[in-house]
mmCIF file of C-alpha atoms in Angstrom:
data_model
loop_
_atom_site.group_PDB
_atom_site.id
_atom_site.type_symbol
_atom_site.label_atom_id
_atom_site.label_comp_id
_atom_site.label_asym_id
_atom_site.label_seq_id
_atom_site.Cartn_x
_atom_site.Cartn_y
_atom_site.Cartn_z
ATOM 1 C CA MET A 36 1.200 -72.086 45.122
ATOM 2 C CA THR A 37 -0.440 -68.767 46.069
ATOM 3 C CA TYR A 38 0.697 -67.174 42.817
ATOM 4 C CA LEU A 39 -0.459 -70.184 40.801
ATOM 5 C CA ILE A 40 -3.962 -70.260 42.317
ATOM 6 C CA VAL A 41 -4.529 -66.589 41.481
ATOM 7 C CA PHE A 42 -3.104 -67.094 37.991
ATOM 8 C CA ILE A 43 -5.405 -70.054 37.226
ATOM 9 C CA PHE A 44 -8.420 -68.140 38.516
ATOM 10 C CA LEU A 45 -7.502 -65.124 36.367
ATOM 11 C CA VAL A 46 -7.165 -67.289 33.244
ATOM 12 C CA TYR A 47 -10.577 -68.823 34.020
ATOM 13 C CA CYS A 48 -12.130 -65.352 34.380
ATOM 14 C CA VAL A 49 -10.585 -64.177 31.117
ATOM 15 C CA TRP A 50 -11.871 -67.219 29.257
ATOM 16 C CA GLN A 51 -15.356 -67.178 30.756
ATOM 17 C CA VAL A 52 -16.089 -63.459 30.936
ATOM 18 C CA ASP A 53 -13.905 -61.511 28.500
ATOM 19 C CA ILE A 54 -13.751 -64.135 25.738
ATOM 20 C CA HIS A 55 -17.093 -65.952 25.978
ATOM 21 C CA GLY A 56 -19.134 -63.173 27.579
ATOM 22 C CA HIS A 57 -20.501 -65.162 30.532
ATOM 23 C CA LYS A 58 -20.993 -62.218 32.895
ATOM 24 C CA LYS A 59 -23.387 -63.668 35.450
ATOM 25 C CA TYR A 60 -20.710 -63.905 38.147
ATOM 26 C CA ALA A 61 -18.351 -61.254 36.765
ATOM 27 C CA LYS A 62 -18.827 -58.847 39.702
ATOM 28 C CA LEU A 63 -18.200 -61.632 42.201
ATOM 29 C CA TYR A 64 -15.046 -62.708 40.354
ATOM 30 C CA TYR A 65 -13.872 -59.100 40.289
ATOM 31 C CA LEU A 66 -14.414 -58.702 44.033
ATOM 32 C CA ILE A 67 -12.553 -61.952 44.755
ATOM 33 C CA LEU A 68 -9.565 -60.757 42.705
ATOM 34 C CA PHE A 69 -9.570 -57.372 44.427
ATOM 35 C CA ILE A 70 -9.439 -59.085 47.814
ATOM 36 C CA ALA A 71 -6.761 -61.519 46.594
ATOM 37 C CA PHE A 72 -4.505 -58.784 45.183
ATOM 38 C CA THR A 73 -4.915 -56.679 48.325
ATOM 39 C CA LEU A 74 -4.162 -59.509 50.732
ATOM 40 C CA ILE A 75 -1.247 -60.941 48.738
ATOM 41 C CA ALA A 76 0.558 -57.609 48.849
ATOM 42 C CA GLY A 77 -0.780 -56.492 52.226
ATOM 43 C CA LEU A 78 0.115 -59.642 54.177
ATOM 44 C CA ARG A 79 3.448 -60.448 52.536
ATOM 45 C CA TYR A 80 6.469 -61.222 54.679
ATOM 46 C CA LYS A 81 9.887 -60.121 53.371
ATOM 47 C CA ILE A 82 8.807 -60.289 49.736
ATOM 48 C CA GLY A 83 10.494 -57.587 47.658
ATOM 49 C CA GLY A 84 13.772 -55.839 48.362
ATOM 50 C CA ASP A 85 12.398 -52.416 49.306
ATOM 51 C CA THR A 86 10.031 -54.044 51.789
ATOM 52 C CA ILE A 87 12.965 -54.760 54.096
ATOM 53 C CA ASN A 88 14.046 -51.122 54.021
ATOM 54 C CA TYR A 89 10.576 -49.945 54.998
ATOM 55 C CA MET A 90 10.388 -52.545 57.769
ATOM 56 C CA SER A 91 13.778 -51.466 59.093
ATOM 57 C CA ASN A 92 12.865 -47.781 59.035
ATOM 58 C CA TRP A 93 9.460 -48.196 60.677
ATOM 59 C CA ASN A 94 10.763 -47.615 64.200
ATOM 60 C CA LEU A 95 12.288 -44.309 63.088
ATOM 61 C CA TYR A 96 8.929 -42.725 62.316
ATOM 62 C CA PRO A 97 7.701 -40.573 65.203
ATOM 63 C CA ASN A 98 4.043 -40.606 66.228
ATOM 64 C CA PHE A 99 1.756 -37.751 67.176
ATOM 65 C CA GLU A 100 1.733 -38.729 70.826
ATOM 66 C CA SER A 101 5.383 -37.734 71.219
ATOM 67 C CA ASN A 102 6.161 -34.620 73.258
ATOM 68 C CA SER A 103 9.081 -33.751 70.966
ATOM 69 C CA ILE A 104 7.548 -34.517 67.592
ATOM 70 C CA ILE A 105 9.511 -31.855 65.644
ATOM 71 C CA ASP A 106 12.820 -33.034 67.060
ATOM 72 C CA ASP A 107 11.870 -36.644 66.311
ATOM 73 C CA ILE A 108 11.118 -35.788 62.669
ATOM 74 C CA GLU A 109 14.369 -33.874 62.275
ATOM 75 C CA LYS A 110 16.299 -36.745 63.828
ATOM 76 C CA ALA A 111 14.639 -39.263 61.488
ATOM 77 C CA GLN A 112 15.434 -37.113 58.450
ATOM 78 C CA LEU A 113 19.133 -37.280 59.292
ATOM 79 C CA THR A 114 19.146 -41.000 58.516
ATOM 80 C CA GLY A 115 20.046 -42.114 55.005
ATOM 81 C CA GLY A 116 16.686 -43.326 53.775
ATOM 82 C CA PHE A 117 14.580 -40.481 55.100
ATOM 83 C CA ILE A 118 16.453 -37.870 53.098
ATOM 84 C CA ARG A 119 14.597 -39.065 49.981
ATOM 85 C CA TYR A 120 11.146 -39.294 51.578
ATOM 86 C CA GLN A 121 8.448 -36.790 50.679
ATOM 87 C CA PRO A 122 6.555 -35.006 53.496
ATOM 88 C CA GLY A 123 3.284 -36.689 52.511
ATOM 89 C CA TRP A 124 4.777 -40.150 52.976
ATOM 90 C CA ILE A 125 6.217 -39.294 56.388
ATOM 91 C CA LEU A 126 2.845 -37.864 57.481
ATOM 92 C CA TYR A 127 1.061 -40.960 56.097
ATOM 93 C CA CYS A 128 3.295 -43.284 58.136
ATOM 94 C CA MET A 129 3.039 -41.148 61.254
ATOM 95 C CA ILE A 130 -0.763 -41.255 61.167
ATOM 96 C CA ILE A 131 -0.834 -45.038 60.765
ATOM 97 C CA LYS A 132 1.846 -45.576 63.400
ATOM 98 C CA THR A 133 0.009 -43.352 65.900
ATOM 99 C CA ILE A 134 -3.322 -45.163 65.381
ATOM 100 C CA PHE A 135 -2.202 -48.768 64.842
ATOM 101 C CA GLY A 136 1.499 -49.023 65.670
ATOM 102 C CA SER A 137 2.198 -52.039 63.444
ATOM 103 C CA TYR A 138 4.168 -51.886 60.189
ATOM 104 C CA TYR A 139 2.022 -54.667 58.738
ATOM 105 C CA VAL A 140 -1.101 -52.514 59.109
ATOM 106 C CA CYS A 141 0.701 -49.831 57.111
ATOM 107 C CA GLN A 142 1.594 -52.431 54.483
ATOM 108 C CA LEU A 143 -2.031 -53.597 54.288
ATOM 109 C CA ILE A 144 -3.396 -50.046 53.988
ATOM 110 C CA THR A 145 -0.812 -49.295 51.283
ATOM 111 C CA SER A 146 -1.945 -52.353 49.348
ATOM 112 C CA LEU A 147 -5.580 -51.331 49.787
ATOM 113 C CA ILE A 148 -4.969 -47.831 48.372
ATOM 114 C CA LEU A 149 -3.015 -49.175 45.393
ATOM 115 C CA ASN A 150 -5.549 -51.850 44.498
ATOM 116 C CA LEU A 151 -8.522 -49.538 44.996
ATOM 117 C CA GLY A 152 -6.933 -47.284 42.393
ATOM 118 C CA ILE A 153 -6.178 -50.145 39.998
ATOM 119 C CA PHE A 154 -9.557 -51.867 40.247
ATOM 120 C CA HIS A 155 -11.461 -48.562 40.082
ATOM 121 C CA CYS A 156 -9.628 -47.570 36.894
ATOM 122 C CA VAL A 157 -10.051 -50.982 35.252
ATOM 123 C CA ARG A 158 -13.750 -51.235 36.140
ATOM 124 C CA LYS A 159 -14.494 -47.762 34.828
ATOM 125 C CA TYR A 160 -12.534 -47.720 31.579
ATOM 126 C CA SER A 161 -12.116 -51.294 30.344
ATOM 127 C CA ARG A 162 -14.508 -53.668 28.610
ATOM 128 C CA GLN A 163 -11.996 -56.478 29.141
ATOM 129 C CA PRO A 164 -11.281 -56.080 32.879
ATOM 130 C CA PHE A 165 -9.926 -59.580 33.458
ATOM 131 C CA ILE A 166 -7.540 -59.380 30.512
ATOM 132 C CA VAL A 167 -6.195 -56.122 31.957
ATOM 133 C CA LEU A 168 -5.750 -57.706 35.394
ATOM 134 C CA LEU A 169 -4.070 -60.779 33.873
ATOM 135 C CA TYR A 170 -1.806 -58.495 31.830
ATOM 136 C CA PHE A 171 -0.818 -56.699 35.033
ATOM 137 C CA TYR A 172 -0.412 -59.946 36.981
ATOM 138 C CA VAL A 173 1.929 -61.751 34.561
ATOM 139 C CA SER A 174 4.027 -58.653 33.949
ATOM 140 C CA PHE A 175 6.899 -57.808 36.252
ATOM 141 C CA ASN A 176 4.999 -54.642 37.114
ATOM 142 C CA PHE A 177 2.789 -56.617 39.494
ATOM 143 C CA ILE A 178 5.865 -57.648 41.471
ATOM 144 C CA GLN A 179 7.334 -54.163 41.288
ATOM 145 C CA LEU A 180 4.238 -52.210 42.325
ATOM 146 C CA GLU A 181 2.718 -54.655 44.790
ATOM 147 C CA PHE A 182 5.936 -55.923 46.416
ATOM 148 C CA GLU A 183 8.908 -53.669 45.708
ATOM 149 C CA THR A 184 7.407 -50.247 46.332
ATOM 150 C CA ALA A 185 5.443 -48.688 49.154
ATOM 151 C CA ARG A 186 5.700 -44.950 48.634
ATOM 152 C CA GLU A 187 5.178 -45.284 44.901
ATOM 153 C CA ALA A 188 2.349 -47.769 45.418
ATOM 154 C CA VAL A 189 0.454 -45.202 47.509
ATOM 155 C CA ALA A 190 1.249 -42.444 44.991
ATOM 156 C CA THR A 191 0.052 -44.596 42.075
ATOM 157 C CA GLY A 192 -3.157 -45.535 43.874
ATOM 158 C CA LEU A 193 -3.891 -41.891 44.674
ATOM 159 C CA PHE A 194 -3.143 -40.854 41.084
ATOM 160 C CA LEU A 195 -5.534 -43.445 39.659
ATOM 161 C CA LEU A 196 -8.231 -42.554 42.209
ATOM 162 C CA PHE A 197 -8.059 -38.750 42.127
ATOM 163 C CA ALA A 198 -6.175 -37.619 39.009
ATOM 164 C CA PHE A 199 -6.674 -39.993 36.103
ATOM 165 C CA ASP A 200 -10.459 -39.511 35.872
ATOM 166 C CA ASN A 201 -9.856 -35.782 35.580
ATOM 167 C CA TRP A 202 -7.254 -36.332 32.849
ATOM 168 C CA ILE A 203 -9.903 -38.182 30.855
ATOM 169 C CA LYS A 204 -12.480 -35.414 31.500
ATOM 170 C CA ARG A 205 -9.951 -32.602 30.881
ATOM 171 C CA LYS A 206 -10.619 -31.094 34.314
ATOM 172 C CA TRP A 207 -7.110 -29.810 34.687
ATOM 173 C CA PHE A 208 -7.382 -28.050 38.035
ATOM 174 C CA LEU A 209 -8.679 -31.209 39.709
ATOM 175 C CA TYR A 210 -6.136 -33.258 37.785
ATOM 176 C CA TYR A 211 -3.244 -31.255 39.190
ATOM 177 C CA ILE A 212 -4.691 -31.413 42.699
ATOM 178 C CA GLY A 213 -4.708 -35.231 42.442
ATOM 179 C CA THR A 214 -1.213 -35.241 40.942
ATOM 180 C CA LEU A 215 0.087 -32.971 43.705
ATOM 181 C CA LEU A 216 -1.367 -35.399 46.232
ATOM 182 C CA ALA A 217 0.556 -38.250 44.580
ATOM 183 C CA PHE A 218 3.687 -36.072 44.359
ATOM 184 C CA SER A 219 3.518 -35.395 48.095
ATOM 185 C CA ILE A 220 4.040 -39.150 48.580
ATOM 186 C CA HIS A 221 6.653 -39.873 45.889
ATOM 187 C CA ILE A 222 8.699 -37.507 43.750
ATOM 188 C CA SER A 223 8.341 -39.704 40.634
ATOM 189 C CA ALA A 224 4.783 -38.381 40.215
ATOM 190 C CA LEU A 225 6.422 -35.190 38.949
ATOM 191 C CA VAL A 226 6.475 -36.803 35.496
ATOM 192 C CA MET A 227 2.665 -36.838 35.494
ATOM 193 C CA PHE A 228 2.593 -33.039 35.365
ATOM 194 C CA ILE A 229 3.336 -33.263 31.624
ATOM 195 C CA LEU A 230 0.567 -35.769 30.942
ATOM 196 C CA PRO A 231 -2.036 -33.165 29.858
ATOM 197 C CA LEU A 232 0.196 -32.442 26.840
ATOM 198 C CA LEU A 233 -0.703 -35.927 25.567
ATOM 199 C CA ARG A 234 -4.461 -35.548 25.950
ATOM 200 C CA ASN A 235 -5.036 -34.323 22.385
ATOM 201 C CA THR A 236 -4.752 -37.627 20.531
ATOM 202 C CA SER A 237 -5.145 -36.033 17.100
ATOM 203 C CA SER A 238 -1.733 -34.367 17.424
ATOM 204 C CA TRP A 239 0.034 -37.513 18.682
ATOM 205 C CA SER A 240 -0.103 -39.919 15.790
ATOM 206 C CA THR A 241 1.939 -43.095 15.673
ATOM 207 C CA LYS A 242 4.507 -41.580 13.316
ATOM 208 C CA VAL A 243 4.859 -38.369 15.338
ATOM 209 C CA PHE A 244 5.459 -40.138 18.641
ATOM 210 C CA ILE A 245 7.913 -42.674 17.250
ATOM 211 C CA PHE A 246 10.040 -40.026 15.525
ATOM 212 C CA TYR A 247 9.774 -37.284 18.127
ATOM 213 C CA GLY A 248 9.430 -39.413 21.270
ATOM 214 C CA ILE A 249 10.713 -42.973 20.955
ATOM 215 C CA ILE A 250 13.784 -42.344 18.778
ATOM 216 C CA PRO A 251 15.132 -39.391 20.832
ATOM 217 C CA VAL A 252 14.742 -41.431 24.032
ATOM 218 C CA LEU A 253 16.604 -44.321 22.360
ATOM 219 C CA VAL A 254 19.475 -42.081 21.264
ATOM 220 C CA ILE A 255 19.758 -40.401 24.668
ATOM 221 C CA SER A 256 19.628 -43.741 26.505
ATOM 222 C CA ILE A 257 22.358 -45.386 24.448
ATOM 223 C CA ALA A 258 24.464 -42.222 24.580
ATOM 224 C CA GLY A 259 24.020 -42.204 28.344
ATOM 225 C CA ARG A 260 25.521 -45.661 28.620
ATOM 226 C CA ILE A 261 28.390 -45.156 26.185
ATOM 227 C CA ILE A 262 29.356 -41.502 26.638
ATOM 228 C CA LEU A 263 28.338 -40.631 30.199
ATOM 229 C CA SER A 264 29.528 -43.709 32.089
ATOM 230 C CA ASP A 265 32.684 -42.058 33.513
ATOM 231 C CA PHE A 266 30.695 -39.017 34.575
ATOM 232 C CA LEU A 267 28.138 -41.257 36.294
ATOM 233 C CA ILE A 268 30.892 -42.995 38.266
ATOM 234 C CA GLN A 269 32.106 -39.670 39.608
ATOM 235 C CA LEU A 270 28.614 -38.420 40.409
ATOM 236 C CA ALA A 271 27.654 -41.674 42.125
ATOM 237 C CA ASN A 272 30.712 -41.374 44.352
ATOM 238 C CA VAL A 273 29.605 -37.999 45.763
ATOM 239 C CA ASN A 274 25.829 -38.445 45.871
ATOM 240 C CA SER A 275 24.342 -41.440 47.714
ATOM 241 C CA ALA A 276 20.830 -40.948 46.292
ATOM 242 C CA PHE A 277 22.234 -40.776 42.771
ATOM 243 C CA GLN A 278 24.306 -43.891 43.476
ATOM 244 C CA THR A 279 21.135 -45.749 44.405
ATOM 245 C CA TYR A 280 19.067 -44.751 41.383
ATOM 246 C CA GLU A 281 21.490 -43.884 38.613
ATOM 247 C CA GLY A 282 24.618 -45.870 39.358
ATOM 248 C CA ARG A 283 22.905 -49.103 38.341
ATOM 249 C CA VAL A 284 23.629 -48.300 34.705
ATOM 250 C CA LEU A 285 27.174 -49.455 35.409
ATOM 251 C CA GLU A 286 26.278 -52.921 36.705
ATOM 252 C CA ASP A 287 27.527 -55.973 34.848
ATOM 253 C CA ASN A 288 24.092 -57.439 34.120
ATOM 254 C CA TYR A 289 23.265 -54.400 31.966
ATOM 255 C CA ASN A 290 24.900 -56.019 28.970
ATOM 256 C CA SER A 291 23.984 -56.285 25.287
ATOM 257 C CA ASN A 292 21.380 -58.961 26.007
ATOM 258 C CA TYR A 293 19.628 -56.584 28.392
ATOM 259 C CA ILE A 294 19.711 -53.756 25.834
ATOM 260 C CA ILE A 295 18.202 -56.031 23.190
ATOM 261 C CA SER A 296 15.416 -57.066 25.574
ATOM 262 C CA ALA A 297 14.771 -53.413 26.467
ATOM 263 C CA LEU A 298 14.305 -52.643 22.762
ATOM 264 C CA PHE A 299 12.248 -55.755 22.108
ATOM 265 C CA THR A 300 9.390 -54.851 24.458
ATOM 266 C CA PRO A 301 8.656 -51.393 22.982
ATOM 267 C CA THR A 302 8.844 -52.952 19.525
ATOM 268 C CA ILE A 303 6.131 -55.424 20.531
ATOM 269 C CA ILE A 304 3.743 -52.880 22.017
ATOM 270 C CA ASN A 305 4.308 -50.298 19.272
ATOM 271 C CA SER A 306 3.656 -53.000 16.685
ATOM 272 C CA MET A 307 0.409 -53.845 18.459
ATOM 273 C CA VAL A 308 -0.675 -50.217 18.175
ATOM 274 C CA VAL A 309 0.234 -50.038 14.488
ATOM 275 C CA LEU A 310 -1.438 -53.365 13.604
ATOM 276 C CA TRP A 311 -4.506 -53.319 15.867
ATOM 277 C CA ARG A 312 -5.107 -49.653 16.608
ATOM 278 C CA LYS A 313 -8.748 -49.932 15.556
ATOM 279 C CA TYR A 314 -9.433 -52.219 18.531
ATOM 280 C CA MET A 315 -7.821 -49.952 21.115
ATOM 281 C CA VAL A 316 -9.062 -47.166 23.367
ATOM 282 C CA ASN A 317 -7.965 -44.286 21.160
ATOM 283 C CA GLU A 318 -7.563 -41.615 23.832
ATOM 284 C CA LEU A 319 -5.200 -43.880 25.790
ATOM 285 C CA ILE A 320 -2.867 -44.715 22.892
ATOM 286 C CA PRO A 321 -0.472 -41.804 23.639
ATOM 287 C CA LEU A 322 0.059 -43.359 27.068
ATOM 288 C CA VAL A 323 1.120 -46.605 25.379
ATOM 289 C CA PHE A 324 3.807 -44.740 23.438
ATOM 290 C CA LEU A 325 4.915 -42.896 26.570
ATOM 291 C CA THR A 326 5.241 -46.220 28.396
ATOM 292 C CA ALA A 327 7.292 -47.585 25.482
ATOM 293 C CA ALA A 328 9.607 -44.586 25.675
ATOM 294 C CA MET A 329 10.110 -45.140 29.405
ATOM 295 C CA ILE A 330 10.934 -48.820 28.839
ATOM 296 C CA ILE A 331 13.560 -47.792 26.289
ATOM 297 C CA GLY A 332 14.899 -45.414 28.918
ATOM 298 C CA THR A 333 15.820 -48.440 31.043
ATOM 299 C CA ILE A 334 18.787 -48.882 28.687
ATOM 300 C CA PHE A 335 20.220 -45.861 30.485
ATOM 301 C CA ASP A 336 18.785 -46.604 33.908
ATOM 302 C CA PHE A 337 16.633 -49.532 35.002
ATOM 303 C CA ASP A 338 14.533 -47.271 37.237
ATOM 304 C CA CYS A 339 13.126 -45.332 34.254
ATOM 305 C CA ILE A 340 10.417 -47.984 34.112
ATOM 306 C CA ARG A 341 9.152 -46.772 37.486
ATOM 307 C CA PHE A 342 7.995 -43.492 35.954
ATOM 308 C CA SER A 343 5.468 -45.484 33.934
ATOM 309 C CA ASN A 344 3.824 -47.030 37.021
ATOM 310 C CA TYR A 345 1.191 -44.299 37.063
ATOM 311 C CA ILE A 346 0.030 -45.046 33.518
ATOM 312 C CA LEU A 347 0.641 -48.811 33.307
ATOM 313 C CA ILE A 348 -2.975 -49.739 34.006
ATOM 314 C CA PRO A 349 -4.306 -47.275 31.364
ATOM 315 C CA THR A 350 -1.686 -48.707 28.984
ATOM 316 C CA PHE A 351 -2.928 -52.250 29.625
ATOM 317 C CA ILE A 352 -6.523 -51.039 29.202
ATOM 318 C CA SER A 353 -5.617 -49.659 25.789
ATOM 319 C CA LEU A 354 -3.867 -52.878 24.696
ATOM 320 C CA ALA A 355 -6.483 -55.278 26.114
ATOM 321 C CA PRO A 356 -8.908 -55.176 23.126
ATOM 322 C CA ALA A 357 -6.080 -56.227 20.795
ATOM 323 C CA ILE A 358 -5.178 -59.093 23.153
ATOM 324 C CA GLN A 359 -8.841 -60.125 23.252
ATOM 325 C CA SER A 360 -9.033 -60.162 19.447
ATOM 326 C CA LEU A 361 -5.859 -62.264 19.173
ATOM 327 C CA ILE A 362 -7.075 -64.777 21.757
ATOM 328 C CA LYS A 363 -10.364 -65.196 19.911
ATOM 329 C CA ARG A 364 -8.580 -65.676 16.595
ATOM 330 C CA GLN A 365 -6.102 -68.206 17.982
ATOM 331 C CA HIS A 366 -8.751 -69.959 20.126
ATOM 332 C CA THR A 367 -6.328 -70.132 23.050
ATOM 333 C CA VAL A 368 -5.639 -67.826 25.964
ATOM 334 C CA TRP A 369 -1.985 -68.906 26.130
ATOM 335 C CA PHE A 370 -1.054 -66.919 23.042
ATOM 336 C CA GLY A 371 -2.227 -63.782 24.780
ATOM 337 C CA ILE A 372 -0.387 -64.687 27.985
ATOM 338 C CA VAL A 373 2.930 -65.058 26.124
ATOM 339 C CA LEU A 374 2.379 -61.669 24.501
ATOM 340 C CA MET A 375 1.638 -60.157 27.904
ATOM 341 C CA TYR A 376 4.761 -61.711 29.391
ATOM 342 C CA LEU A 377 6.948 -60.182 26.675
ATOM 343 C CA PHE A 378 5.933 -56.745 27.949
ATOM 344 C CA SER A 379 8.220 -57.210 30.964
ATOM 345 C CA LEU A 380 11.046 -59.121 29.312
ATOM 346 C CA PRO A 381 13.814 -56.663 30.405
ATOM 347 C CA GLN A 382 12.811 -56.799 34.074
ATOM 348 C CA TYR A 383 12.504 -60.583 34.103
ATOM 349 C CA TYR A 384 15.886 -60.812 32.393
ATOM 350 C CA VAL A 385 17.552 -58.817 35.188
ATOM 351 C CA VAL A 386 15.989 -61.016 37.882
ATOM 352 C CA TYR A 387 16.790 -64.222 35.964
ATOM 353 C CA SER A 388 20.423 -63.186 35.506
ATOM 354 C CA GLY A 389 20.707 -62.832 39.278
ATOM 355 C CA GLY A 390 20.230 -66.569 39.807
ATOM 356 C CA ASP A 391 18.298 -68.442 42.493
ATOM 357 C CA LEU A 392 18.999 -65.910 45.229
ATOM 358 C CA SER A 393 17.503 -63.142 43.099
ATOM 359 C CA TRP A 394 14.309 -65.152 42.543
ATOM 360 C CA SER A 395 14.077 -65.821 46.264
ATOM 361 C CA ARG A 396 13.092 -62.182 46.768
ATOM 362 C CA TYR A 397 9.673 -63.127 45.389
ATOM 363 C CA PHE A 398 9.314 -66.918 45.255
ATOM 364 C CA PRO A 399 7.856 -68.757 47.022
ATOM 365 C CA TYR A 400 5.324 -66.393 48.539
ATOM 366 C CA GLN A 401 5.499 -65.853 52.311
ATOM 367 C CA ASN A 402 2.788 -64.313 54.480
ATOM 368 C CA CYS A 403 3.302 -62.488 57.766
ATOM 369 C CA ILE A 404 0.817 -64.722 59.622
ATOM 370 C CA ALA A 405 2.725 -67.982 59.189
ATOM 371 C CA PRO A 406 6.017 -67.373 57.341
ATOM 372 C CA ASN A 407 8.021 -70.395 56.275
ATOM 373 C CA GLN A 408 11.080 -69.096 54.458
ATOM 374 C CA THR A 409 13.186 -71.344 52.253
ATOM 375 C CA PRO A 410 16.965 -71.623 52.872
ATOM 376 C CA ASN A 411 17.600 -69.340 49.888
ATOM 377 C CA GLN A 412 15.222 -66.705 51.254
ATOM 378 C CA LYS A 413 16.883 -66.817 54.668
ATOM 379 C CA LYS A 414 20.277 -66.555 53.022
ATOM 380 C CA TYR A 415 19.194 -63.644 50.819
ATOM 381 C CA TRP A 416 17.686 -61.550 53.599
ATOM 382 C CA ASN A 417 20.448 -62.305 56.067
#
């Protein structure tokens, strides 16, 4: 019900503000959605698989009141999960734990940072803010960023707050400072160090990116599945971190149907650029192609999509004018919603193929104030 209420309100905002231009209450609607997004993610209870890991590890973080803080940190880093954690994330958790103590405060602050970044970016760069938010909400990326991640959620929020503006303005020193801040939280932000190469839109035409970006990624991804599978098995056996992130390419649900869905999504968004480029934010179009390349990369490894988290909102901002034009032409918002949903078809396919227990990771929504888990949710988490 929680998800449905937010969805209906978003559709109403899209129809009233972005389609019909009734902007009298637009700022109020925007504030309500910011609060809703922040509280849904910040007050969740055992929603999202990674959430459980962060809850379990919370007691391992030392606080600054300890008399043996260095020894406590070294001891924590010997545990499996901490070996992958960046220093910035550990410091972030230590500060919150010292001041507040509760994991749920950390979860709420994490949600606040992420959604401040998202809503700041959308407000500043989009003329169709509610379409962008609806696009984000109906895509699997909402579930992934708001529920599945914590470290990457903070890193994405910091990137959108302190780096992306400087990418737009070509202030590269400040851009790299913001990116380093995000990188200190999660290593995936390393990919954003190459983003300035895409700032010159004149050199990244549709044809250039498809032939020199999309197609090579496609070839490498398929080759990775077919040629490198035996090598991956051996590497996964000797490296636990690699087993977590790369070994998934060997799972049974990564079948031909999944590969087709992973190719279908980039085809949709690239077609939108080709057909409706005149409606789009031109300087953000290279980010759309980069996102498409990362989605294709999920053929090799599902987690490739996570590298696009930092530029998903700019990608949606770029595509939103085309969605707005299509909705106006078709005189229905549902056409746009279906198109938005197709963006995350591969991720939804993986969850759907997992059956009812897989869905129970996210549905129905549970809050930490008065949780009421279903039998499937209890079975899944136990």
